[in-house]
PDB file of C-alpha atoms in Angstrom:
ATOM      1  CA  MET T   1     109.031 108.563 110.456  1.00 68.00           C
ATOM      2  CA  ASP T   2     112.663 108.806 110.823  1.00 77.00           C
ATOM      3  CA  ILE T   3     113.338 108.700 114.582  1.00 85.00           C
ATOM      4  CA  ALA T   4     117.029 109.519 114.206  1.00 85.00           C
ATOM      5  CA  THR T   5     116.224 112.815 112.534  1.00 86.00           C
ATOM      6  CA  LEU T   6     113.772 113.848 115.477  1.00 86.00           C
ATOM      7  CA  ILE T   7     116.434 112.794 118.045  1.00 90.00           C
ATOM      8  CA  GLY T   8     118.920 114.638 116.273  1.00 90.00           C
ATOM      9  CA  LEU T   9     117.039 117.764 115.595  1.00 89.00           C
ATOM     10  CA  PHE T  10     115.193 118.056 118.930  1.00 91.00           C
ATOM     11  CA  GLY T  11     117.768 116.399 120.928  1.00 92.00           C
ATOM     12  CA  GLY T  12     120.247 119.035 119.931  1.00 91.00           C
ATOM     13  CA  ILE T  13     118.048 121.844 120.882  1.00 90.00           C
ATOM     14  CA  CYS T  14     117.290 120.180 124.062  1.00 92.00           C
ATOM     15  CA  LEU T  15     120.861 119.885 124.998  1.00 91.00           C
ATOM     16  CA  LEU T  16     121.577 123.436 124.466  1.00 89.00           C
ATOM     17  CA  PHE T  17     118.728 124.208 126.832  1.00 90.00           C
ATOM     18  CA  ILE T  18     120.211 121.790 129.383  1.00 91.00           C
ATOM     19  CA  ALA T  19     123.626 123.328 129.083  1.00 90.00           C
ATOM     20  CA  ILE T  20     122.018 126.949 129.751  1.00 87.00           C
ATOM     21  CA  LEU T  21     120.331 125.637 132.913  1.00 88.00           C
ATOM     22  CA  LEU T  22     123.435 123.948 134.122  1.00 89.00           C
ATOM     23  CA  GLU T  23     125.309 127.174 133.860  1.00 81.00           C
ATOM     24  CA  GLY T  24     122.930 128.858 136.097  1.00 81.00           C
ATOM     25  CA  SER T  25     121.474 131.316 133.356  1.00 79.00           C
ATOM     26  CA  ASN T  26     117.911 132.199 132.604  1.00 82.00           C
ATOM     27  CA  PRO T  27     116.909 130.775 129.270  1.00 83.00           C
ATOM     28  CA  THR T  28     114.760 133.974 128.366  1.00 85.00           C
ATOM     29  CA  SER T  29     117.949 136.077 128.282  1.00 84.00           C
ATOM     30  CA  PHE T  30     119.021 133.921 125.552  1.00 87.00           C
ATOM     31  CA  PHE T  31     116.286 134.607 123.480  1.00 88.00           C
ATOM     32  CA  SER T  32     116.207 137.672 120.952  1.00 87.00           C
ATOM     33  CA  LEU T  33     113.749 138.716 118.286  1.00 89.00           C
ATOM     34  CA  LEU T  34     116.453 140.868 116.509  1.00 88.00           C
ATOM     35  CA  ALA T  35     118.811 137.635 116.449  1.00 90.00           C
ATOM     36  CA  VAL T  36     116.097 135.695 114.861  1.00 92.00           C
ATOM     37  CA  VAL T  37     115.383 138.211 112.426  1.00 93.00           C
ATOM     38  CA  VAL T  38     118.817 138.737 111.141  1.00 93.00           C
ATOM     39  CA  VAL T  39     120.052 135.124 111.265  1.00 94.00           C
ATOM     40  CA  VAL T  40     116.965 133.374 110.022  1.00 94.00           C
ATOM     41  CA  GLY T  41     115.285 136.266 107.792  1.00 95.00           C
ATOM     42  CA  GLY T  42     118.480 137.338 106.640  1.00 95.00           C
ATOM     43  CA  ALA T  43     119.895 133.811 105.449  1.00 95.00           C
ATOM     44  CA  THR T  44     116.297 132.979 104.010  1.00 95.00           C
ATOM     45  CA  MET T  45     116.498 136.146 102.026  1.00 95.00           C
ATOM     46  CA  ALA T  46     120.095 135.586 101.060  1.00 94.00           C
ATOM     47  CA  VAL T  47     119.372 132.178  99.821  1.00 94.00           C
ATOM     48  CA  MET T  48     116.078 133.019  98.195  1.00 92.00           C
ATOM     49  CA  GLY T  49     117.761 135.470  95.930  1.00 92.00           C
ATOM     50  CA  ARG T  50     119.958 132.668  94.499  1.00 89.00           C
ATOM     51  CA  TYR T  51     116.761 130.654  93.503  1.00 89.00           C
ATOM     52  CA  THR T  52     113.270 131.071  92.079  1.00 88.00           C
ATOM     53  CA  LEU T  53     110.452 131.464  94.217  1.00 89.00           C
ATOM     54  CA  GLY T  54     108.903 128.225  93.070  1.00 89.00           C
ATOM     55  CA  GLY T  55     112.254 126.443  93.498  1.00 88.00           C
ATOM     56  CA  PHE T  56     112.636 127.538  97.144  1.00 91.00           C
ATOM     57  CA  ILE T  57     109.059 126.676  98.253  1.00 92.00           C
ATOM     58  CA  ALA T  58     109.527 123.387  96.580  1.00 91.00           C
ATOM     59  CA  ALA T  59     112.652 122.748  98.357  1.00 89.00           C
ATOM     60  CA  MET T  60     111.157 123.579 101.651  1.00 90.00           C
ATOM     61  CA  ALA T  61     108.711 120.943 100.921  1.00 91.00           C
ATOM     62  CA  THR T  62     111.204 118.411 100.934  1.00 91.00           C
ATOM     63  CA  PHE T  63     111.520 118.873 104.500  1.00 90.00           C
ATOM     64  CA  LYS T  64     108.991 116.461 105.071  1.00 89.00           C
ATOM     65  CA  SER T  65     111.259 113.692 103.309  1.00 88.00           C
ATOM     66  CA  ALA T  66     113.761 113.964 105.963  1.00 86.00           C
ATOM     67  CA  ILE T  67     111.243 113.343 108.788  1.00 87.00           C
ATOM     68  CA  TYR T  68     109.002 110.906 107.094  1.00 82.00           C
ATOM     69  CA  PHE T  69     110.652 107.947 105.063  1.00 77.00           C
ATOM     70  CA  LYS T  70     110.381 104.366 105.515  1.00 75.00           C
ATOM     71  CA  HIS T  71     113.861 102.585 104.765  1.00 75.00           C
ATOM     72  CA  VAL T  72     113.511  99.531 102.745  1.00 81.00           C
ATOM     73  CA  SER T  73     116.722  97.302 102.434  1.00 83.00           C
ATOM     74  CA  PRO T  74     117.884  96.020  99.050  1.00 86.00           C
ATOM     75  CA  THR T  75     117.698  92.383 100.600  1.00 84.00           C
ATOM     76  CA  THR T  76     113.838  93.037 101.108  1.00 86.00           C
ATOM     77  CA  LEU T  77     113.179  94.434  97.873  1.00 90.00           C
ATOM     78  CA  ILE T  78     115.010  91.502  96.054  1.00 90.00           C
ATOM     79  CA  ASP T  79     112.764  88.956  98.090  1.00 88.00           C
ATOM     80  CA  GLN T  80     109.769  90.802  97.060  1.00 90.00           C
ATOM     81  CA  ILE T  81     110.798  90.764  93.420  1.00 92.00           C
ATOM     82  CA  ALA T  82     111.591  87.108  93.549  1.00 89.00           C
ATOM     83  CA  ASP T  83     108.217  86.296  94.466  1.00 90.00           C
ATOM     84  CA  ILE T  84     106.799  88.583  91.599  1.00 92.00           C
ATOM     85  CA  ALA T  85     108.898  87.196  89.208  1.00 91.00           C
ATOM     86  CA  ASP T  86     107.899  83.699  90.215  1.00 90.00           C
ATOM     87  CA  ARG T  87     104.192  84.550  90.092  1.00 90.00           C
ATOM     88  CA  MET T  88     104.741  86.057  86.735  1.00 90.00           C
ATOM     89  CA  ARG T  89     106.402  82.828  85.377  1.00 87.00           C
ATOM     90  CA  LYS T  90     103.688  80.493  86.690  1.00 87.00           C
ATOM     91  CA  LYS T  91     100.310  82.571  85.953  1.00 87.00           C
ATOM     92  CA  GLY T  92     101.749  85.314  83.296  1.00 87.00           C
ATOM     93  CA  PRO T  93     101.299  89.226  83.495  1.00 88.00           C
ATOM     94  CA  ILE T  94      97.533  89.141  84.291  1.00 87.00           C
ATOM     95  CA  ALA T  95      98.195  87.631  87.736  1.00 86.00           C
ATOM     96  CA  LEU T  96     100.237  90.776  88.692  1.00 90.00           C
ATOM     97  CA  GLU T  97      97.175  92.931  88.741  1.00 87.00           C
ATOM     98  CA  GLN T  98      96.501  91.318  92.191  1.00 87.00           C
ATOM     99  CA  VAL T  99     100.005  92.431  93.598  1.00 88.00           C
ATOM    100  CA  LYS T 100      99.855  94.932  96.266  1.00 90.00           C
ATOM    101  CA  LEU T 101     102.901  96.843  97.220  1.00 89.00           C
ATOM    102  CA  ALA T 102     103.638  99.513  99.930  1.00 86.00           C
ATOM    103  CA  ASP T 103     106.124 101.447  97.592  1.00 89.00           C
ATOM    104  CA  PRO T 104     103.921 103.367  95.006  1.00 91.00           C
ATOM    105  CA  PHE T 105     106.746 103.310  92.577  1.00 93.00           C
ATOM    106  CA  PHE T 106     107.222  99.683  92.597  1.00 94.00           C
ATOM    107  CA  GLN T 107     103.400  99.354  92.489  1.00 94.00           C
ATOM    108  CA  ARG T 108     103.370 101.462  89.392  1.00 94.00           C
ATOM    109  CA  GLY T 109     106.031  99.270  87.669  1.00 94.00           C
ATOM    110  CA  VAL T 110     104.381  96.185  88.498  1.00 94.00           C
ATOM    111  CA  ARG T 111     101.015  97.485  87.019  1.00 93.00           C
ATOM    112  CA  MET T 112     103.058  98.378  83.789  1.00 94.00           C
ATOM    113  CA  ILE T 113     104.125  95.028  83.117  1.00 93.00           C
ATOM    114  CA  ALA T 114     100.374  93.621  83.950  1.00 91.00           C
ATOM    115  CA  ASP T 115      99.242  96.486  81.399  1.00 91.00           C
ATOM    116  CA  GLY T 116     101.376  94.989  78.692  1.00 90.00           C
ATOM    117  CA  TYR T 117     104.220  97.773  78.487  1.00 91.00           C
ATOM    118  CA  THR T 118     107.530  96.722  76.504  1.00 91.00           C
ATOM    119  CA  GLY T 119     110.639  96.639  78.523  1.00 90.00           C
ATOM    120  CA  GLU T 120     111.741  99.643  76.819  1.00 93.00           C
ATOM    121  CA  ALA T 121     108.777 101.592  77.588  1.00 94.00           C
ATOM    122  CA  LEU T 122     108.904 100.473  81.043  1.00 94.00           C
ATOM    123  CA  ARG T 123     112.478 101.561  81.673  1.00 95.00           C
ATOM    124  CA  TYR T 124     112.086 104.910  79.949  1.00 95.00           C
ATOM    125  CA  SER T 125     109.046 105.734  82.190  1.00 95.00           C
ATOM    126  CA  LEU T 126     110.453 104.597  85.336  1.00 96.00           C
ATOM    127  CA  GLU T 127     113.838 105.918  85.013  1.00 96.00           C
ATOM    128  CA  ARG T 128     112.321 109.350  84.240  1.00 96.00           C
ATOM    129  CA  GLU T 129     110.423 109.306  87.427  1.00 95.00           C
ATOM    130  CA  ARG T 130     113.530 108.384  89.304  1.00 95.00           C
ATOM    131  CA  ASP T 131     115.685 110.915  88.070  1.00 95.00           C
ATOM    132  CA  LEU T 132     112.731 113.669  88.840  1.00 94.00           C
ATOM    133  CA  ASP T 133     112.539 112.523  92.418  1.00 93.00           C
ATOM    134  CA  TYR T 134     116.377 112.453  92.427  1.00 94.00           C
ATOM    135  CA  GLU T 135     116.634 115.915  91.562  1.00 94.00           C
ATOM    136  CA  ARG T 136     113.937 117.093  93.787  1.00 94.00           C
ATOM    137  CA  LEU T 137     115.503 115.660  96.838  1.00 94.00           C
ATOM    138  CA  GLU T 138     118.937 117.225  95.714  1.00 95.00           C
ATOM    139  CA  ASP T 139     117.501 120.622  95.210  1.00 94.00           C
ATOM    140  CA  GLY T 140     116.343 120.423  98.725  1.00 94.00           C
ATOM    141  CA  SER T 141     119.452 119.329 100.011  1.00 95.00           C
ATOM    142  CA  ARG T 142     121.306 122.160  97.910  1.00 95.00           C
ATOM    143  CA  ILE T 143     119.204 124.671  99.419  1.00 95.00           C
ATOM    144  CA  PHE T 144     119.159 123.692 103.186  1.00 96.00           C
ATOM    145  CA  ARG T 145     123.016 123.474 102.711  1.00 96.00           C
ATOM    146  CA  ALA T 146     122.887 127.026 101.564  1.00 96.00           C
ATOM    147  CA  LEU T 147     120.826 128.104 104.387  1.00 96.00           C
ATOM    148  CA  GLY T 148     123.463 126.272 106.563  1.00 96.00           C
ATOM    149  CA  GLU T 149     126.163 128.095 105.158  1.00 96.00           C
ATOM    150  CA  ALA T 150     124.502 131.484 104.981  1.00 96.00           C
ATOM    151  CA  ALA T 151     123.391 131.482 108.604  1.00 96.00           C
ATOM    152  CA  PRO T 152     127.007 131.898 110.219  1.00 95.00           C
ATOM    153  CA  GLY T 153     127.510 134.650 108.027  1.00 95.00           C
ATOM    154  CA  MET T 154     124.284 136.453 108.725  1.00 95.00           C
ATOM    155  CA  GLY T 155     125.159 135.937 112.520  1.00 94.00           C
ATOM    156  CA  MET T 156     128.376 137.771 112.080  1.00 94.00           C
ATOM    157  CA  VAL T 157     126.329 140.522 110.510  1.00 93.00           C
ATOM    158  CA  GLY T 158     124.200 140.636 113.730  1.00 91.00           C
ATOM    159  CA  THR T 159     127.437 140.578 115.738  1.00 91.00           C
ATOM    160  CA  LEU T 160     128.670 143.780 113.896  1.00 90.00           C
ATOM    161  CA  ILE T 161     125.056 145.330 114.545  1.00 88.00           C
ATOM    162  CA  GLY T 162     125.360 144.842 118.004  1.00 85.00           C
ATOM    163  CA  LEU T 163     128.985 146.236 118.289  1.00 87.00           C
ATOM    164  CA  VAL T 164     128.129 149.141 116.514  1.00 87.00           C
ATOM    165  CA  SER T 165     125.034 149.745 118.842  1.00 81.00           C
ATOM    166  CA  MET T 166     127.476 149.000 122.015  1.00 83.00           C
ATOM    167  CA  PHE T 167     130.216 151.384 120.786  1.00 84.00           C
ATOM    168  CA  GLY T 168     127.482 153.973 119.682  1.00 81.00           C
ATOM    169  CA  HIS T 169     126.376 154.287 123.427  1.00 77.00           C
ATOM    170  CA  MET T 170     129.504 154.307 125.201  1.00 81.00           C
ATOM    171  CA  ASP T 171     128.216 157.235 126.998  1.00 77.00           C
ATOM    172  CA  ASP T 172     125.406 155.157 128.468  1.00 77.00           C
ATOM    173  CA  PRO T 173     126.653 152.079 130.379  1.00 76.00           C
ATOM    174  CA  LYS T 174     122.856 150.675 130.632  1.00 77.00           C
ATOM    175  CA  LYS T 175     123.033 150.237 126.943  1.00 75.00           C
ATOM    176  CA  ILE T 176     126.400 148.709 126.558  1.00 79.00           C
ATOM    177  CA  GLY T 177     125.300 145.167 127.779  1.00 78.00           C
ATOM    178  CA  PRO T 178     122.217 144.559 125.716  1.00 77.00           C
ATOM    179  CA  GLY T 179     124.476 145.818 122.577  1.00 79.00           C
ATOM    180  CA  MET T 180     127.068 142.924 123.540  1.00 85.00           C
ATOM    181  CA  ALA T 181     124.231 140.593 124.145  1.00 84.00           C
ATOM    182  CA  ILE T 182     123.196 140.966 120.714  1.00 84.00           C
ATOM    183  CA  ALA T 183     126.501 140.603 119.438  1.00 86.00           C
ATOM    184  CA  LEU T 184     127.039 137.539 121.027  1.00 89.00           C
ATOM    185  CA  LEU T 185     123.394 136.053 120.611  1.00 91.00           C
ATOM    186  CA  THR T 186     123.355 136.479 116.757  1.00 93.00           C
ATOM    187  CA  THR T 187     126.917 134.705 116.565  1.00 93.00           C
ATOM    188  CA  LEU T 188     125.335 131.836 118.896  1.00 93.00           C
ATOM    189  CA  TYR T 189     122.000 131.879 116.526  1.00 94.00           C
ATOM    190  CA  GLY T 190     124.115 131.495 113.373  1.00 95.00           C
ATOM    191  CA  ALA T 191     126.131 128.561 114.763  1.00 95.00           C
ATOM    192  CA  VAL T 192     123.042 126.747 116.122  1.00 94.00           C
ATOM    193  CA  VAL T 193     120.720 127.084 113.177  1.00 95.00           C
ATOM    194  CA  ALA T 194     123.649 126.014 110.658  1.00 96.00           C
ATOM    195  CA  ASN T 195     124.788 122.893 112.657  1.00 94.00           C
ATOM    196  CA  VAL T 196     121.847 121.554 114.579  1.00 93.00           C
ATOM    197  CA  ILE T 197     119.254 122.584 111.961  1.00 94.00           C
ATOM    198  CA  MET T 198     119.967 123.232 108.401  1.00 95.00           C
ATOM    199  CA  LEU T 199     123.226 121.283 107.779  1.00 95.00           C
ATOM    200  CA  PRO T 200     121.706 118.000 109.277  1.00 94.00           C
ATOM    201  CA  ILE T 201     118.723 118.273 107.340  1.00 95.00           C
ATOM    202  CA  ALA T 202     120.570 118.725 103.929  1.00 95.00           C
ATOM    203  CA  ASP T 203     122.795 115.841 104.501  1.00 94.00           C
ATOM    204  CA  LYS T 204     119.780 113.741 105.451  1.00 94.00           C
ATOM    205  CA  LEU T 205     117.911 114.890 102.222  1.00 95.00           C
ATOM    206  CA  ALA T 206     121.306 113.890 100.417  1.00 94.00           C
ATOM    207  CA  ASN T 207     121.405 110.437 101.868  1.00 92.00           C
ATOM    208  CA  ARG T 208     117.570 109.828 101.215  1.00 92.00           C
ATOM    209  CA  ALA T 209     118.366 110.831  97.314  1.00 93.00           C
ATOM    210  CA  THR T 210     121.216 108.337  97.296  1.00 92.00           C
ATOM    211  CA  GLU T 211     119.405 105.684  98.822  1.00 91.00           C
ATOM    212  CA  GLU T 212     116.073 105.947  97.004  1.00 92.00           C
ATOM    213  CA  GLY T 213     117.832 106.298  93.812  1.00 92.00           C
ATOM    214  CA  THR T 214     119.589 103.132  94.543  1.00 91.00           C
ATOM    215  CA  ASN T 215     116.655 101.232  95.325  1.00 92.00           C
ATOM    216  CA  ARG T 216     114.554 102.616  92.335  1.00 94.00           C
ATOM    217  CA  SER T 217     117.306 101.566  89.976  1.00 94.00           C
ATOM    218  CA  LEU T 218     117.371  97.968  91.603  1.00 94.00           C
ATOM    219  CA  ILE T 219     113.391  97.958  91.137  1.00 95.00           C
ATOM    220  CA  ILE T 220     113.758  98.992  87.239  1.00 95.00           C
ATOM    221  CA  GLU T 221     116.340  96.503  86.646  1.00 94.00           C
ATOM    222  CA  ALA T 222     114.255  93.829  88.173  1.00 94.00           C
ATOM    223  CA  LEU T 223     111.002  94.710  86.439  1.00 94.00           C
ATOM    224  CA  VAL T 224     112.614  94.787  83.182  1.00 94.00           C
ATOM    225  CA  MET T 225     113.893  91.390  83.794  1.00 93.00           C
ATOM    226  CA  ILE T 226     110.644  90.238  85.138  1.00 93.00           C
ATOM    227  CA  ARG T 227     108.960  91.624  82.014  1.00 91.00           C
ATOM    228  CA  ASP T 228     111.334  89.517  79.764  1.00 90.00           C
ATOM    229  CA  GLY T 229     110.478  86.546  81.693  1.00 87.00           C
ATOM    230  CA  LYS T 230     113.635  85.624  83.459  1.00 89.00           C
ATOM    231  CA  ASN T 231     114.103  82.929  85.952  1.00 87.00           C
ATOM    232  CA  PRO T 232     113.488  84.358  89.630  1.00 86.00           C
ATOM    233  CA  MET T 233     116.971  82.564  90.553  1.00 86.00           C
ATOM    234  CA  ALA T 234     118.619  84.285  87.639  1.00 87.00           C
ATOM    235  CA  ILE T 235     117.066  87.694  88.829  1.00 89.00           C
ATOM    236  CA  ARG T 236     118.159  87.076  92.197  1.00 86.00           C
ATOM    237  CA  ASP T 237     121.812  86.439  91.017  1.00 84.00           C
ATOM    238  CA  GLU T 238     121.832  89.856  88.832  1.00 87.00           C
ATOM    239  CA  LEU T 239     120.493  91.834  91.691  1.00 88.00           C
ATOM    240  CA  ALA T 240     123.100  90.797  94.362  1.00 85.00           C
ATOM    241  CA  SER T 241     125.510  93.411  92.876  1.00 83.00           C
ATOM    242  CA  TYR T 242     123.155  95.938  94.730  1.00 82.00           C
ATOM    243  CA  LEU T 243     124.139  94.444  98.183  1.00 80.00           C
ATOM    244  CA  PRO T 244     126.865  95.079 100.228  1.00 73.00           C
ATOM    245  CA  LEU T 245     129.371  92.258 100.041  1.00 68.00           C
ATOM    246  CA  HIS T 246     128.474  90.824 103.718  1.00 66.00           C
ATOM    247  CA  SER T 247     124.948  90.596 102.730  1.00 67.00           C
ATOM    248  CA  ARG T 248     125.335  88.409  99.563  1.00 67.00           C
ATOM    249  CA  PRO T 249     125.670  85.325 101.201  1.00 67.00           C
ATOM    250  CA  MET T 250     122.134  85.502 102.868  1.00 60.00           C
ATOM    251  CA  LEU T 251     120.661  86.284  99.577  1.00 60.00           C
ATOM    252  CA  GLN T 252     122.098  83.192  98.144  1.00 55.00           C
ATOM    253  CA  ALA T 253     120.778  80.900 101.054  1.00 51.00           C
ATOM    254  CA  ALA T 254     117.559  82.388 100.322  1.00 54.00           C
TER     255      ALA T 254
END
């Protein structure tokens, strides 16, 4: 589980409640069903109109990837790869059947080597899987970003609704206050939904796509070299390009 995502999402909302309490207002006065319907419902409908229903639902499912994600550094991957390459050279492909890895993508590639796939077939299959997963995360990021962009606009729509209601009841002072409250709350909801929830999730998914794509590219290159029987040290040297400059000396020392 990604603690930073949870802290960012729930921490941001909690800080808003703390600010309301410090100001001395009643938090319940900041809840408006109309504002929720206009901002959340309106933004959802506006974005859903741009995509297919299946694409929208699939994008919502990527939210799980923003919360549950185990970061694996390229250095750790390269160490695992070197061990697998060493086992391959000493005992042959059949020995890889006993290798157990936490990453299903990595595990599948190792099993393909053990099953006798050619390097070309291995690369084609794994690259296709990598690209499809990358597109899935990118689509999720794109739709959450669209929600983040639509929410403030729908907040302004709610503000106009509140102002129209207020001006329409100028003869009744009791209705002026609620109308102004709706006008301001919808703007607040739009800003919060966009900047505290939707846009952070969009950026997190984009980061996931980039990080996962890089790691999987590294794995693919490594597995093809293992399949071709390259020396573990040579594999380490070739994969060093995936590491930042400050991490390369540690890899060489290993």
